[in-house]
mmCIF file with all atom_site columns, C-alpha atoms and ligand atoms in Angstrom:
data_model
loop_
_atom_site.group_PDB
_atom_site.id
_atom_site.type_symbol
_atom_site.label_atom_id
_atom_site.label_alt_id
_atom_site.label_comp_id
_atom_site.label_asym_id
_atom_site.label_entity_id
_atom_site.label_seq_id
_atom_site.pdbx_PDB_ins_code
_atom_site.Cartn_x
_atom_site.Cartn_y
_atom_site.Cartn_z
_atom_site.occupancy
_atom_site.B_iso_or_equiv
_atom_site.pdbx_formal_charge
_atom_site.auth_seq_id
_atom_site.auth_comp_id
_atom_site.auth_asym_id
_atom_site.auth_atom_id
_atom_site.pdbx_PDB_model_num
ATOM   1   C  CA  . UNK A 1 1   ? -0.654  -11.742 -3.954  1.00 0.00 ? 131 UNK A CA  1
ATOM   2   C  CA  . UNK A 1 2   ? -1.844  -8.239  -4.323  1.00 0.00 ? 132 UNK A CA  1
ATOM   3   C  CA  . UNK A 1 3   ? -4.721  -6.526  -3.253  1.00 0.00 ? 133 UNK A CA  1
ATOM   4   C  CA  . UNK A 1 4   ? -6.791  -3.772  -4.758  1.00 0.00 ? 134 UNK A CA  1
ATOM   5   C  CA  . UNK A 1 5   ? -8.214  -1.219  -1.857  1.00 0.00 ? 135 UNK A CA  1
ATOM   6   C  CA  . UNK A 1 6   ? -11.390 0.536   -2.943  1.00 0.00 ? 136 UNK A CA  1
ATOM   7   C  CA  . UNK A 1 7   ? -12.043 4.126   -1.883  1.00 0.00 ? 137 UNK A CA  1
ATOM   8   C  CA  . UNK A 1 8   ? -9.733  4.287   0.704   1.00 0.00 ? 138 UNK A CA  1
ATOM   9   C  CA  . UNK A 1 9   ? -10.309 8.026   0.836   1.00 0.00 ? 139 UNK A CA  1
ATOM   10  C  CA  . UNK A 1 10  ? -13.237 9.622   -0.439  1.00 0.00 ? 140 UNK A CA  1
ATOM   11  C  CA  . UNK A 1 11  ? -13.365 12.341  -3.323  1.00 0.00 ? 141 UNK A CA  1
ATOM   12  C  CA  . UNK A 1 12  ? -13.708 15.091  -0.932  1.00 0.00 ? 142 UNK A CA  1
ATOM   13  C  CA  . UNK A 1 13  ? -10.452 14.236  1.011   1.00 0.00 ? 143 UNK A CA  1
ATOM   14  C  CA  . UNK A 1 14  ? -9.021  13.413  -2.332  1.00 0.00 ? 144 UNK A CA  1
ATOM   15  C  CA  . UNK A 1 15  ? -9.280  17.215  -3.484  1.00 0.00 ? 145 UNK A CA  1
ATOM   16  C  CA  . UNK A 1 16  ? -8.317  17.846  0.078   1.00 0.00 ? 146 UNK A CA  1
ATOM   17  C  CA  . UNK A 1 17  ? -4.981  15.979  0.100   1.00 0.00 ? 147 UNK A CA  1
ATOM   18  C  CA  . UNK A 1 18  ? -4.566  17.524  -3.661  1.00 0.00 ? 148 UNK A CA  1
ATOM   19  C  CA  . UNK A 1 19  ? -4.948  20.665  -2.549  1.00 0.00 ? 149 UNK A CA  1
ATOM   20  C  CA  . UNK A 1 20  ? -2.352  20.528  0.237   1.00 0.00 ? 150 UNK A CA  1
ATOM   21  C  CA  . UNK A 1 21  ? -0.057  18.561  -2.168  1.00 0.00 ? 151 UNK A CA  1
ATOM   22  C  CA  . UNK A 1 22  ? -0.314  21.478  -4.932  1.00 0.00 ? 152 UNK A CA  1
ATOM   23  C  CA  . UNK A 1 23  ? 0.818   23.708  -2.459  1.00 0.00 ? 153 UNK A CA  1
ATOM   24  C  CA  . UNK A 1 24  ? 4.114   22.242  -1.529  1.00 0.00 ? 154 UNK A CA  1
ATOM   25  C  CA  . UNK A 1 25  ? 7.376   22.026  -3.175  1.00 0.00 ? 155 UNK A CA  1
ATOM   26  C  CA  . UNK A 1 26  ? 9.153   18.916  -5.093  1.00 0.00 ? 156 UNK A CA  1
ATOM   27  C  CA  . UNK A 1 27  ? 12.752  17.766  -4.578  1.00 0.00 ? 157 UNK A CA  1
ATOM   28  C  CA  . UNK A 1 28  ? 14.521  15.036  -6.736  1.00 0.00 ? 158 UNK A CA  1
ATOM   29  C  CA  . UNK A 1 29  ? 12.882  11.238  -5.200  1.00 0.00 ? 159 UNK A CA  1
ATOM   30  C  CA  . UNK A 1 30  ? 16.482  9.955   -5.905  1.00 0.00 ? 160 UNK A CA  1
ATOM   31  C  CA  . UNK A 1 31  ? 17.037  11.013  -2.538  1.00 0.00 ? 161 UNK A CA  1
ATOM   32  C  CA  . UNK A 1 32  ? 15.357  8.794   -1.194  1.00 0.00 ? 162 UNK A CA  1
ATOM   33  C  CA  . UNK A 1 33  ? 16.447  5.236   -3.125  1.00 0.00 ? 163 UNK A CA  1
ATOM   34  C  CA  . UNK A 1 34  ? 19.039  3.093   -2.419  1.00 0.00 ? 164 UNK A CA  1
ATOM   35  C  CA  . UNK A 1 35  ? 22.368  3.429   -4.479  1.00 0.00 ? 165 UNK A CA  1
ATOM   36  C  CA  . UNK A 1 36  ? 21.361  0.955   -7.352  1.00 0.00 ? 166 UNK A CA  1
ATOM   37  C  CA  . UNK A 1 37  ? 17.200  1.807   -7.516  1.00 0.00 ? 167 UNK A CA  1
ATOM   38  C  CA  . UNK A 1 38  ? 18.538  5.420   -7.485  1.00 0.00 ? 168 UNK A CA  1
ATOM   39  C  CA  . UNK A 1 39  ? 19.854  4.868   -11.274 1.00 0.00 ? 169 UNK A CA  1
ATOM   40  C  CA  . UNK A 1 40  ? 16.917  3.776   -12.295 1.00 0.00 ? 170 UNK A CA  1
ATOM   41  C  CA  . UNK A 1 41  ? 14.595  6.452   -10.708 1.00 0.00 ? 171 UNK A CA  1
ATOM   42  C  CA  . UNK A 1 42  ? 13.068  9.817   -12.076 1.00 0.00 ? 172 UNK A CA  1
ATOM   43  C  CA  . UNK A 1 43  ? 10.502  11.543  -10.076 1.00 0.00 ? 173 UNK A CA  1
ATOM   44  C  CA  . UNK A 1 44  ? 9.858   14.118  -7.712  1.00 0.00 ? 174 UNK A CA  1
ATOM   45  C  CA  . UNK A 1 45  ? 8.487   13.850  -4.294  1.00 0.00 ? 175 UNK A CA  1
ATOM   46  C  CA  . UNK A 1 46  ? 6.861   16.311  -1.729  1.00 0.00 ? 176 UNK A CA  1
ATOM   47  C  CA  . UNK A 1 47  ? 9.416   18.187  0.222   1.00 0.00 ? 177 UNK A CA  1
ATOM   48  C  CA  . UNK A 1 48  ? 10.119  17.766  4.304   1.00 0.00 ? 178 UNK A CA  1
ATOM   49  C  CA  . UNK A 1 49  ? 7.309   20.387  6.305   1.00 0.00 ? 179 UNK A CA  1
ATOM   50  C  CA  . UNK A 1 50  ? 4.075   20.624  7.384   1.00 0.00 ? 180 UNK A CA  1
ATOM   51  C  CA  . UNK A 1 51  ? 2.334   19.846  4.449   1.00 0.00 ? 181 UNK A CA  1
ATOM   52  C  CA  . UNK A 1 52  ? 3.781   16.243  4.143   1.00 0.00 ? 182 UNK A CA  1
ATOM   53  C  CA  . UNK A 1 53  ? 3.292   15.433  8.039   1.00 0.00 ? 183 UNK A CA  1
ATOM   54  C  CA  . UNK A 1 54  ? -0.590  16.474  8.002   1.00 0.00 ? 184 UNK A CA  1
ATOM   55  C  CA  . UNK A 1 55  ? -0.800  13.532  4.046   1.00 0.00 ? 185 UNK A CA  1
ATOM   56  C  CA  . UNK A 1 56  ? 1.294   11.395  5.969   1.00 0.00 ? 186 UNK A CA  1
ATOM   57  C  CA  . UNK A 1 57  ? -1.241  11.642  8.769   1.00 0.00 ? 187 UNK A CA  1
ATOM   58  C  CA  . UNK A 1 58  ? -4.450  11.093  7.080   1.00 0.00 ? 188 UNK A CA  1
ATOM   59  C  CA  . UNK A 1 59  ? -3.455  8.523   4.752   1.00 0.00 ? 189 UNK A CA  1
ATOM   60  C  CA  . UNK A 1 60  ? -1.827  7.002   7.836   1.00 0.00 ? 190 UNK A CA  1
ATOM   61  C  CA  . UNK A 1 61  ? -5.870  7.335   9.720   1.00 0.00 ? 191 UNK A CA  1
ATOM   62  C  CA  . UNK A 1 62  ? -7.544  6.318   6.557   1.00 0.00 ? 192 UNK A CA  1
ATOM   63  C  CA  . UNK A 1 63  ? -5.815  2.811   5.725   1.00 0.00 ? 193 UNK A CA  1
ATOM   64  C  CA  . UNK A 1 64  ? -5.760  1.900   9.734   1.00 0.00 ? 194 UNK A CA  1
ATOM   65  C  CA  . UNK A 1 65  ? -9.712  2.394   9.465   1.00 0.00 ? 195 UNK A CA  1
ATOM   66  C  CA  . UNK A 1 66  ? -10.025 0.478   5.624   1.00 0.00 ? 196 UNK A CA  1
ATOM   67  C  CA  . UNK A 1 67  ? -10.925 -2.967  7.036   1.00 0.00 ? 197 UNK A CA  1
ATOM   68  C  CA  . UNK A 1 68  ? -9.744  -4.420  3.659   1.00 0.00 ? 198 UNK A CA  1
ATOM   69  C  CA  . UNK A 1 69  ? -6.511  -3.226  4.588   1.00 0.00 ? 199 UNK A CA  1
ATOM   70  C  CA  . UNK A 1 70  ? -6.311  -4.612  7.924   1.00 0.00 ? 200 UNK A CA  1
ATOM   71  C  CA  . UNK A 1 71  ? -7.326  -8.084  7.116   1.00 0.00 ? 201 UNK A CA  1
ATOM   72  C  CA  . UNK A 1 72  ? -4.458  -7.991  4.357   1.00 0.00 ? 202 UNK A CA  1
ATOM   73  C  CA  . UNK A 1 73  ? -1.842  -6.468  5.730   1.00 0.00 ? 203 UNK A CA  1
ATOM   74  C  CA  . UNK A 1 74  ? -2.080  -7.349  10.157  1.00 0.00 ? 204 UNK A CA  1
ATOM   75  C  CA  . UNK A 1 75  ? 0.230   -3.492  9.938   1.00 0.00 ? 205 UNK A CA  1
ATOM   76  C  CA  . UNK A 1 76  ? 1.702   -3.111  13.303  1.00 0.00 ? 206 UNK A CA  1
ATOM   77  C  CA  . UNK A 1 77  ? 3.077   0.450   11.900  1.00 0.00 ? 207 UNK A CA  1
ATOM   78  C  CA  . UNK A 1 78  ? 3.391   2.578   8.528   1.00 0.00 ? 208 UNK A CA  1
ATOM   79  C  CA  . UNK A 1 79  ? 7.476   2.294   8.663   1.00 0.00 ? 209 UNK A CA  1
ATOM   80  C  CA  . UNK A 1 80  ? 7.585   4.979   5.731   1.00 0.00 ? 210 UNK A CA  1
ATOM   81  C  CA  . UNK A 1 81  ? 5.336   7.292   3.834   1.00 0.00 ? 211 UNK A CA  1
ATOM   82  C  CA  . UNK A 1 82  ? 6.144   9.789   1.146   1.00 0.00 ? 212 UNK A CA  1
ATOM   83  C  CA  . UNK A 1 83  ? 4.415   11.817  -1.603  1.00 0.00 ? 213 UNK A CA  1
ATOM   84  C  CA  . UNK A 1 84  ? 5.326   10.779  -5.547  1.00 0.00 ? 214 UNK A CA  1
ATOM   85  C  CA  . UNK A 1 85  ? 4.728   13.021  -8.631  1.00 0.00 ? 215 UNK A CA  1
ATOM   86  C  CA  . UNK A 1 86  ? 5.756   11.858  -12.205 1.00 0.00 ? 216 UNK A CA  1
ATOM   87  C  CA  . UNK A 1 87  ? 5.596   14.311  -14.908 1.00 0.00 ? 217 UNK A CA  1
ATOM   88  C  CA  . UNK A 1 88  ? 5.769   14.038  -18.354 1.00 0.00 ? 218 UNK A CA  1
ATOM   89  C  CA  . UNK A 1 89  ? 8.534   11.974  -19.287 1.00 0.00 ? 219 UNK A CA  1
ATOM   90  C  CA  . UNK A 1 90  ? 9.375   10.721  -15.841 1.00 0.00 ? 220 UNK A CA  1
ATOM   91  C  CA  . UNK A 1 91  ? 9.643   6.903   -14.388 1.00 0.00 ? 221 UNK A CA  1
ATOM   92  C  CA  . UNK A 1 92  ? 10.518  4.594   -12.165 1.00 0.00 ? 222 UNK A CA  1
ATOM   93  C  CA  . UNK A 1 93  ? 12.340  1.645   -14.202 1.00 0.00 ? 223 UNK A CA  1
ATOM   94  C  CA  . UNK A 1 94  ? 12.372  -1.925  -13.029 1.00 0.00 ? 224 UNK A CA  1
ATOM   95  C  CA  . UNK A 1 95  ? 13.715  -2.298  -9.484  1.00 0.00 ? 225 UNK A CA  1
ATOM   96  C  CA  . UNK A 1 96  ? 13.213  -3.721  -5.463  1.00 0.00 ? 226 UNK A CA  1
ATOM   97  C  CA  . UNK A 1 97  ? 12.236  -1.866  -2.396  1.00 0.00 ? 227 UNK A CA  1
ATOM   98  C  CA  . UNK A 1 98  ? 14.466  -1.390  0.615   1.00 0.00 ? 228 UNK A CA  1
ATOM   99  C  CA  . UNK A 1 99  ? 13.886  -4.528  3.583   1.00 0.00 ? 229 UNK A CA  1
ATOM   100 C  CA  . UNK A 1 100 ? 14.477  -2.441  6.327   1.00 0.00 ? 230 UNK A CA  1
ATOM   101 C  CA  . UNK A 1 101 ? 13.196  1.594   6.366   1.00 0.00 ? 231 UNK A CA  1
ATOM   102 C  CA  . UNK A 1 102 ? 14.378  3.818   9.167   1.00 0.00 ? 232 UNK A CA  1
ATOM   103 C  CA  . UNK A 1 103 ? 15.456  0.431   11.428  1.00 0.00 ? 233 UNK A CA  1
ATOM   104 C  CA  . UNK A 1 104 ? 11.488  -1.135  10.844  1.00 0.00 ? 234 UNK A CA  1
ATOM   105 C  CA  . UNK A 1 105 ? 11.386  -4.158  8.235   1.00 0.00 ? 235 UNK A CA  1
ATOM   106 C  CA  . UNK A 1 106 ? 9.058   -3.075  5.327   1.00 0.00 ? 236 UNK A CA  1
ATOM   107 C  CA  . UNK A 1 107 ? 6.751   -6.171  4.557   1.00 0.00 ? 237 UNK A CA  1
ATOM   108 C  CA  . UNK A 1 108 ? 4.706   -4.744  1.796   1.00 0.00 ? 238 UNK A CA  1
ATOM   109 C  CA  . UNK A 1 109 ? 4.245   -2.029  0.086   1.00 0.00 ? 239 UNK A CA  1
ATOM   110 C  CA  . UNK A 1 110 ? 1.300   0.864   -1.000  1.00 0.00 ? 240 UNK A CA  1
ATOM   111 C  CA  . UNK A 1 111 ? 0.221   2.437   -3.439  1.00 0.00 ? 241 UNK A CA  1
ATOM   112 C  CA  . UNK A 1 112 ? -2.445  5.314   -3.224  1.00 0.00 ? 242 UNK A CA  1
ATOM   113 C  CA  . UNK A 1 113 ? -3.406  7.151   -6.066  1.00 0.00 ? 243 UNK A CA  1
ATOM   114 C  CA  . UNK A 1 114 ? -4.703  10.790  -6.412  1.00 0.00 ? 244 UNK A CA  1
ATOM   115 C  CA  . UNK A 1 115 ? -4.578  11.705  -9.956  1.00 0.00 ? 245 UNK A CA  1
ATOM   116 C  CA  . UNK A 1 116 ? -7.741  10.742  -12.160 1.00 0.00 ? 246 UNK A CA  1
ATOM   117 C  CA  . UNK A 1 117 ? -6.154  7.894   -14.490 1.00 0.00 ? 247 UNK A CA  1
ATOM   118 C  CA  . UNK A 1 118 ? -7.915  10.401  -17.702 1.00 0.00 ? 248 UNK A CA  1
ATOM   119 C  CA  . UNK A 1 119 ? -5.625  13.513  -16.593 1.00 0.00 ? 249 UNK A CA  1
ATOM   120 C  CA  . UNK A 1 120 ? -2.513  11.420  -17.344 1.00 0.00 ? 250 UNK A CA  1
ATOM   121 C  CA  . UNK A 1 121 ? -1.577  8.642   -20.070 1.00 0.00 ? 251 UNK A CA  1
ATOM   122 C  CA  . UNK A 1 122 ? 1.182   5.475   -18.753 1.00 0.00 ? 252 UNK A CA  1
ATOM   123 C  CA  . UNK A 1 123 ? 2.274   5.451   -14.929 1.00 0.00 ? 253 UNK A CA  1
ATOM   124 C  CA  . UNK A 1 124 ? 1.163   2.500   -14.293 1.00 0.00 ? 254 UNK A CA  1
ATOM   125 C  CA  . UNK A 1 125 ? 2.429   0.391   -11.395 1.00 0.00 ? 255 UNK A CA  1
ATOM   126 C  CA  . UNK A 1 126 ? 3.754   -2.837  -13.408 1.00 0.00 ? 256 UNK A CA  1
ATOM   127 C  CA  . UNK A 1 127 ? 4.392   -5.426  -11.353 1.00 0.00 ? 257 UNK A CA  1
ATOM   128 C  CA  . UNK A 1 128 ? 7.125   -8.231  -12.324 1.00 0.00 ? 258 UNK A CA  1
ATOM   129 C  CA  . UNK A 1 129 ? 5.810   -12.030 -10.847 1.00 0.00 ? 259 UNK A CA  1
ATOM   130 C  CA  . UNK A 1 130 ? 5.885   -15.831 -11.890 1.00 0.00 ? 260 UNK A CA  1
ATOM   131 C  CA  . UNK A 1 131 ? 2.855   -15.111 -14.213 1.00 0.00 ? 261 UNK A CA  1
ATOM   132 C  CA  . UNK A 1 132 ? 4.254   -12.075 -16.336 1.00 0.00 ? 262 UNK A CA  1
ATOM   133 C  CA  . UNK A 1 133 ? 3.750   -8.591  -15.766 1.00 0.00 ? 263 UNK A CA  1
ATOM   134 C  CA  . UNK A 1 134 ? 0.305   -6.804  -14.407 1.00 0.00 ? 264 UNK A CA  1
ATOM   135 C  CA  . UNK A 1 135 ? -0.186  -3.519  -15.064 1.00 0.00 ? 265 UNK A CA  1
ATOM   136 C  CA  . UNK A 1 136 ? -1.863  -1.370  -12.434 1.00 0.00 ? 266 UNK A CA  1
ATOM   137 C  CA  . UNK A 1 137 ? -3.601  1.890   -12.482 1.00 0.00 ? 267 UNK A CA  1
ATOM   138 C  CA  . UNK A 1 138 ? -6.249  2.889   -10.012 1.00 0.00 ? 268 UNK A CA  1
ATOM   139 C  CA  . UNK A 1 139 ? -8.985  5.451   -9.378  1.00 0.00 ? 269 UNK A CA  1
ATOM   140 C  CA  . UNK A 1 140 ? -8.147  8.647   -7.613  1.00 0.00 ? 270 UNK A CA  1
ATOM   141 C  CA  . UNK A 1 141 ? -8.789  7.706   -3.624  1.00 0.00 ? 271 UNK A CA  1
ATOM   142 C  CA  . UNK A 1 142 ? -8.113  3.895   -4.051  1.00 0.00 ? 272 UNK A CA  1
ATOM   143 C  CA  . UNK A 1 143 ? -4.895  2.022   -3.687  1.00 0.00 ? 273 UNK A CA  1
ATOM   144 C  CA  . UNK A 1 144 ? -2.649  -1.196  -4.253  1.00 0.00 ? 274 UNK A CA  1
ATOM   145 C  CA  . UNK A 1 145 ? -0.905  -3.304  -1.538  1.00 0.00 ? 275 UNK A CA  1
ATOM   146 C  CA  . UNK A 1 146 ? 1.563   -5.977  -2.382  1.00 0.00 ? 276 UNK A CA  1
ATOM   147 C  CA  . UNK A 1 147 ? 4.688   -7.686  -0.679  1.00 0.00 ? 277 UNK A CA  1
ATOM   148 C  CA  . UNK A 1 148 ? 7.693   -5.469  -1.068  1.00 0.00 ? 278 UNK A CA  1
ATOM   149 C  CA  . UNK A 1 149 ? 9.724   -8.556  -1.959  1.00 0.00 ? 279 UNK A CA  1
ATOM   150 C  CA  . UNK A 1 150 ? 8.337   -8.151  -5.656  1.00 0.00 ? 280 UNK A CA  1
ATOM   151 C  CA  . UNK A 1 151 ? 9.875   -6.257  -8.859  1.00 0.00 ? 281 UNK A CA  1
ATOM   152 C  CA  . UNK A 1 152 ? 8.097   -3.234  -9.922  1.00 0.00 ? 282 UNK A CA  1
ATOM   153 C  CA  . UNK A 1 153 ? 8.318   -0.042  -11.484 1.00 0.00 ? 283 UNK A CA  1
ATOM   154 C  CA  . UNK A 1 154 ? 6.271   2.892   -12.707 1.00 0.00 ? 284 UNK A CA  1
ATOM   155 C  CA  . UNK A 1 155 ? 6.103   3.164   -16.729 1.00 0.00 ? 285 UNK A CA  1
ATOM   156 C  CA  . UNK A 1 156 ? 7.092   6.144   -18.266 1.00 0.00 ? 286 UNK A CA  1
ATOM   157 C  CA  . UNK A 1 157 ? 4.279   9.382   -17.740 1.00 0.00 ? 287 UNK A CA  1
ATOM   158 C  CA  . UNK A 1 158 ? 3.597   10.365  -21.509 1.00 0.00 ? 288 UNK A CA  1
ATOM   159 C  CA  . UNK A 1 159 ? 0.956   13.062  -20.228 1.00 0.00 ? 289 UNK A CA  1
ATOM   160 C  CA  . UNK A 1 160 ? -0.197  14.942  -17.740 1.00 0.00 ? 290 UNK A CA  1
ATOM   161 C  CA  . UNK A 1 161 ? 1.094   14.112  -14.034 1.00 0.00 ? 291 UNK A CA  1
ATOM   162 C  CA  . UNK A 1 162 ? 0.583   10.918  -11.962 1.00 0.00 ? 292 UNK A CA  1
ATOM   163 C  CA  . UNK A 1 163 ? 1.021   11.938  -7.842  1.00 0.00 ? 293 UNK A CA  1
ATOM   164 C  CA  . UNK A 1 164 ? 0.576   8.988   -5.603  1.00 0.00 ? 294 UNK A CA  1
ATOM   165 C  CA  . UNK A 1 165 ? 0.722   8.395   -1.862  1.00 0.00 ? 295 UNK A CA  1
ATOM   166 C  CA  . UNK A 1 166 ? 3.787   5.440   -1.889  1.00 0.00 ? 296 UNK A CA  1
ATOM   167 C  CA  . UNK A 1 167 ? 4.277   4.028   1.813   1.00 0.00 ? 297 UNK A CA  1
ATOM   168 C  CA  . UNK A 1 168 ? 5.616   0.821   3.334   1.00 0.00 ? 298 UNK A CA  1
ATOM   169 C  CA  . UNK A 1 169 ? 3.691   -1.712  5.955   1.00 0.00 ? 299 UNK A CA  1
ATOM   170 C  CA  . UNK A 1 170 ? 5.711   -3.592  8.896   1.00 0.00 ? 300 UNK A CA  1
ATOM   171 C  CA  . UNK A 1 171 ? 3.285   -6.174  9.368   1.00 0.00 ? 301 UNK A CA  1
ATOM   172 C  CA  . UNK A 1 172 ? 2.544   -8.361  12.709  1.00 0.00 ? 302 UNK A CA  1
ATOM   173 C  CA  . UNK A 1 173 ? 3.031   -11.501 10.210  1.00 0.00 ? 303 UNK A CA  1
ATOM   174 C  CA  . UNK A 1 174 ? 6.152   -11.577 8.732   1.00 0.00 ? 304 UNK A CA  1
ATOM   175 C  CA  . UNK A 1 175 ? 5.581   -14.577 5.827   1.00 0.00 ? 305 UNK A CA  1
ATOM   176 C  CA  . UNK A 1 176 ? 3.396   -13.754 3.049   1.00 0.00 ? 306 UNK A CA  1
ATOM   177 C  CA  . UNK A 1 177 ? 1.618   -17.181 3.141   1.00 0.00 ? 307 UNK A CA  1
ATOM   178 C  CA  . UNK A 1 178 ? 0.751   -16.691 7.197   1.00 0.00 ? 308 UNK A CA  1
ATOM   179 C  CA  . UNK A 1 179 ? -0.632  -13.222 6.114   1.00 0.00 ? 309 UNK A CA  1
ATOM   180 C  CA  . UNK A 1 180 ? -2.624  -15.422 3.449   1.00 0.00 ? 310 UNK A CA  1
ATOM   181 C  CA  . UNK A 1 181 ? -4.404  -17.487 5.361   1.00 0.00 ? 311 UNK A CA  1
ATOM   182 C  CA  . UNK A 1 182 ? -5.322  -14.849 7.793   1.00 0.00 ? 312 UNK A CA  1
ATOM   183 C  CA  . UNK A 1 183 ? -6.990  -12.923 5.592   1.00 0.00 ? 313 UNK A CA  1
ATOM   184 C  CA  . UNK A 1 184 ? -8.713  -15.804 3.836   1.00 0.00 ? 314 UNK A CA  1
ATOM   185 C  CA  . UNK A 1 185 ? -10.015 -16.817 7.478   1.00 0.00 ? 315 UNK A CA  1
ATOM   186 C  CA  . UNK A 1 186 ? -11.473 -13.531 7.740   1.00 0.00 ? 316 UNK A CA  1
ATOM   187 C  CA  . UNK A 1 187 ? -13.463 -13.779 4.971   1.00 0.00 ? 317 UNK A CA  1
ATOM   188 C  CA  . UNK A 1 188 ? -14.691 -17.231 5.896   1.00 0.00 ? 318 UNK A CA  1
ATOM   189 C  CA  . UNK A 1 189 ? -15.524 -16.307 9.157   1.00 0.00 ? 319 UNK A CA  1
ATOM   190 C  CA  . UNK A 1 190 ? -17.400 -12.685 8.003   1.00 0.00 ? 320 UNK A CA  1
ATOM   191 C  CA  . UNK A 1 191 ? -19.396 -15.105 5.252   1.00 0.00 ? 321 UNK A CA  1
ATOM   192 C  CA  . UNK A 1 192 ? -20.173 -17.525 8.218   1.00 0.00 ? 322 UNK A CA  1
ATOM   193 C  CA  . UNK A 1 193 ? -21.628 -14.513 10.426  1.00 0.00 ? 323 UNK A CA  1
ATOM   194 C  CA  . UNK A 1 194 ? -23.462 -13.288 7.621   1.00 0.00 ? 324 UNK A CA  1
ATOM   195 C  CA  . UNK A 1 195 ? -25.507 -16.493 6.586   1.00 0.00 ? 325 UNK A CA  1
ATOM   196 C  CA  . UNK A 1 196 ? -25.958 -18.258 10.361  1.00 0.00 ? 326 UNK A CA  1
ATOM   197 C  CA  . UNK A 1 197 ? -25.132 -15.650 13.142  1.00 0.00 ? 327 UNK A CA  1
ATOM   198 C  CA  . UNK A 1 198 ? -23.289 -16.715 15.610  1.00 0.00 ? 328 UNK A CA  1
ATOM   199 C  CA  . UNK A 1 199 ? -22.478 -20.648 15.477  1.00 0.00 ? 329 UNK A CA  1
ATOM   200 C  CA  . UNK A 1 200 ? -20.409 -23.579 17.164  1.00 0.00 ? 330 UNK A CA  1
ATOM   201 C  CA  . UNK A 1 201 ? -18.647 -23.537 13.523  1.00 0.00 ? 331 UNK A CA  1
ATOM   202 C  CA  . UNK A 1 202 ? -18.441 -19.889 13.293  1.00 0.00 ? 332 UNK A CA  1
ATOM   203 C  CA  . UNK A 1 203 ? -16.627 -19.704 16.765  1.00 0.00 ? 333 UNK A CA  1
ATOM   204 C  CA  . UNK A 1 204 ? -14.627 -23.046 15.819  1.00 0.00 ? 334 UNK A CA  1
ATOM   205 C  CA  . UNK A 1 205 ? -13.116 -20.643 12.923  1.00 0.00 ? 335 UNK A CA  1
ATOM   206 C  CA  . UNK A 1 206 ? -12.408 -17.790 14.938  1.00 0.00 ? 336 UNK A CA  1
ATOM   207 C  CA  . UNK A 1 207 ? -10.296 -19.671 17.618  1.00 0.00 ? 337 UNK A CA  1
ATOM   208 C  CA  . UNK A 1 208 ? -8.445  -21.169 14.834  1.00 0.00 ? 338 UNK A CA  1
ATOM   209 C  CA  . UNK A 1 209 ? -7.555  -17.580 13.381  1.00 0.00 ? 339 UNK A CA  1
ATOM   210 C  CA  . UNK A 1 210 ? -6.684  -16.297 16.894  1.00 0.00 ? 340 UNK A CA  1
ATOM   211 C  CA  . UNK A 1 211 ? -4.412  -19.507 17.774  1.00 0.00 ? 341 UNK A CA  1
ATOM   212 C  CA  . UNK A 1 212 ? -3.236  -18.755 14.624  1.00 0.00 ? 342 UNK A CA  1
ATOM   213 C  CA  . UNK A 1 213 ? -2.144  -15.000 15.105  1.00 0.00 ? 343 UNK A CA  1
ATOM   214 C  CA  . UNK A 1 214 ? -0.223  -16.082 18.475  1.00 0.00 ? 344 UNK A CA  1
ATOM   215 C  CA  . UNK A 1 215 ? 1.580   -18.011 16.580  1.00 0.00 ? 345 UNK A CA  1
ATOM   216 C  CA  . UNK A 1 216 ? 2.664   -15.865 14.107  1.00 0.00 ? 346 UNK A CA  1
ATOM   217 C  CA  . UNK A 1 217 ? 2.570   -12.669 15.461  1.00 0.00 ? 347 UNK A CA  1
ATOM   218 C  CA  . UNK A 1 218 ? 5.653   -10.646 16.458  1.00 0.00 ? 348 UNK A CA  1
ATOM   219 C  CA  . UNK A 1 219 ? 3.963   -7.564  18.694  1.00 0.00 ? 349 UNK A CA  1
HETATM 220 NI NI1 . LIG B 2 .   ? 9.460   0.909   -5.364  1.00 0.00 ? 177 LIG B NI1 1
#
C-alpha cells in the first residue's frame, strides 16, 4: 500500500527549497547505497552543509504537520533525509532500501518531488509489487510514501532534471497491516465526526484505535 501526499509544501516553499537546492553542490549518491544498490545507482545528491540541514528541516516540519502523513505513516522520527537530482541520462535501476539507517529501522520510505513533471521526460518512481509495476510521478510540492520493504527504482531521466526530497520513516507500528488498519480507523472515525458529531459509536471507534495503538506501538 502506497499513499499519494497532496501539496505537502506549497509552491512558494517549493521555489524556496529550489532555490536553496540550486545553490549547493552535488556529489556522486553512490555514496550513500549499500554495496549491491550502489551498482545499480546513478545520481547526484546535495552535498553535507548548511544548505541540506535547513531542506532537511522543513521537509522534516512540513510532513510532521501533513495529517495525511501522520495517519499513514504513525513516524516516531525521519531516520534519514537526503536531496536527489537525476540528469539527463541518469537512474536508479531496480533495487531495495537499507532496514536499518544510522542504527533507526527504516519502515517506509518518501518521496517528495520538486521538479515540474513538464521540465523533465522519465524519472518516474516505478514501483515493483504482486500486481505489476506502477509508475509514479508527482506534482512539484507533493509526495509518495510506501513500505521500504518494496522493489523500486527511478527510470532513466531522458530530459531535463528530476530533484526530489528521498527520506526514510521509523514508524511507531512496525507491520504494514497494523499501520493499515490505523489509518483506515482514522478515516472512519473523521467520516463519523463529520456526519453525527460526537456519538456513543463515534467514541466506541476511537477507543478501539487507541487500544489498538498500545498494542502496537513501540515508543
Ligand atoms: Ni531506493
Amino acid at each position: 500500500m502506497l499513499i499519494h501526499l497532496q501539496k505537502v509544501c506549497p509552491s512558494e516553499q517549493v521555489d524556496h527549497l529550489r532555490d536553496l537546492i540550486g545553490q549547493g553542490g552535488f556529489v556522486d549518491g553512490g555514496t550513500t547505497a549499500g554495496q549491491v544498490a550502489r551498482a545499480v545507482k546513478a545520481n547526484e545528491q546535495l552535498e553535507a552543509g548548511a544548505r541540506v540541514d535547513m531542506v532537511r528541516s522543513e521537509v522534516r516540519k512540513a510532513l510532521m504537520a501533513h495529517a495525511g502523513f501522520v495517519s499513514f505513516a504513525r513516524p516516531k522520527t525521519l531516520s534519514r533525509i537526503l536531496v536527489s537530482r537525476y540528469r539527463d541520462g541518469m537512474a536508479y535501476g531496480p533495487h531495495i532500501d537499507d532496514a536499518l539507517m544510522g542504527g533507526r529501522r527504516a519502515d517506509l520510505s518518501f518521496t517528495l518531488f520538486l521538479s515540474d513533471p513538464d521540465s523533465y521526460d522519465g524519472g518516474e518512481l516505478v514501483m515493483d509489487g504482486p500486481d505489476g509495476e506502477t509508475e509514479i510521478k508527482l506534482a512539484a510540492g507533493d509526495a509518495v510514501v510506501y513500505a521500504t520493504s518494496a522493489i523500486h527504482q527511478v527510470a532513466p531521466v531522458t530530459r531535463g532534471e528530476r530533484v526530489a526530497v528521498v527520506g526514510w520513516v521509523r514508524s511507531l507500528v512496525r507491520r504494514p497491516d497494523q499501520r493499515e488498519i490505523l489509518f483506515d480507523l482514522d478515516q472512519v472515525s473523521a467520516a463519523l465526526f463529520a456526519r453525527d458529531g460526537k456519538t456513543r459509536e463515534l467514541d466506541l471507534v476511537l477507543k478501539t484505535k487507541a487500544n489498538l495503538l498500545r498494542q502496537w506501538a513501540e515508543d
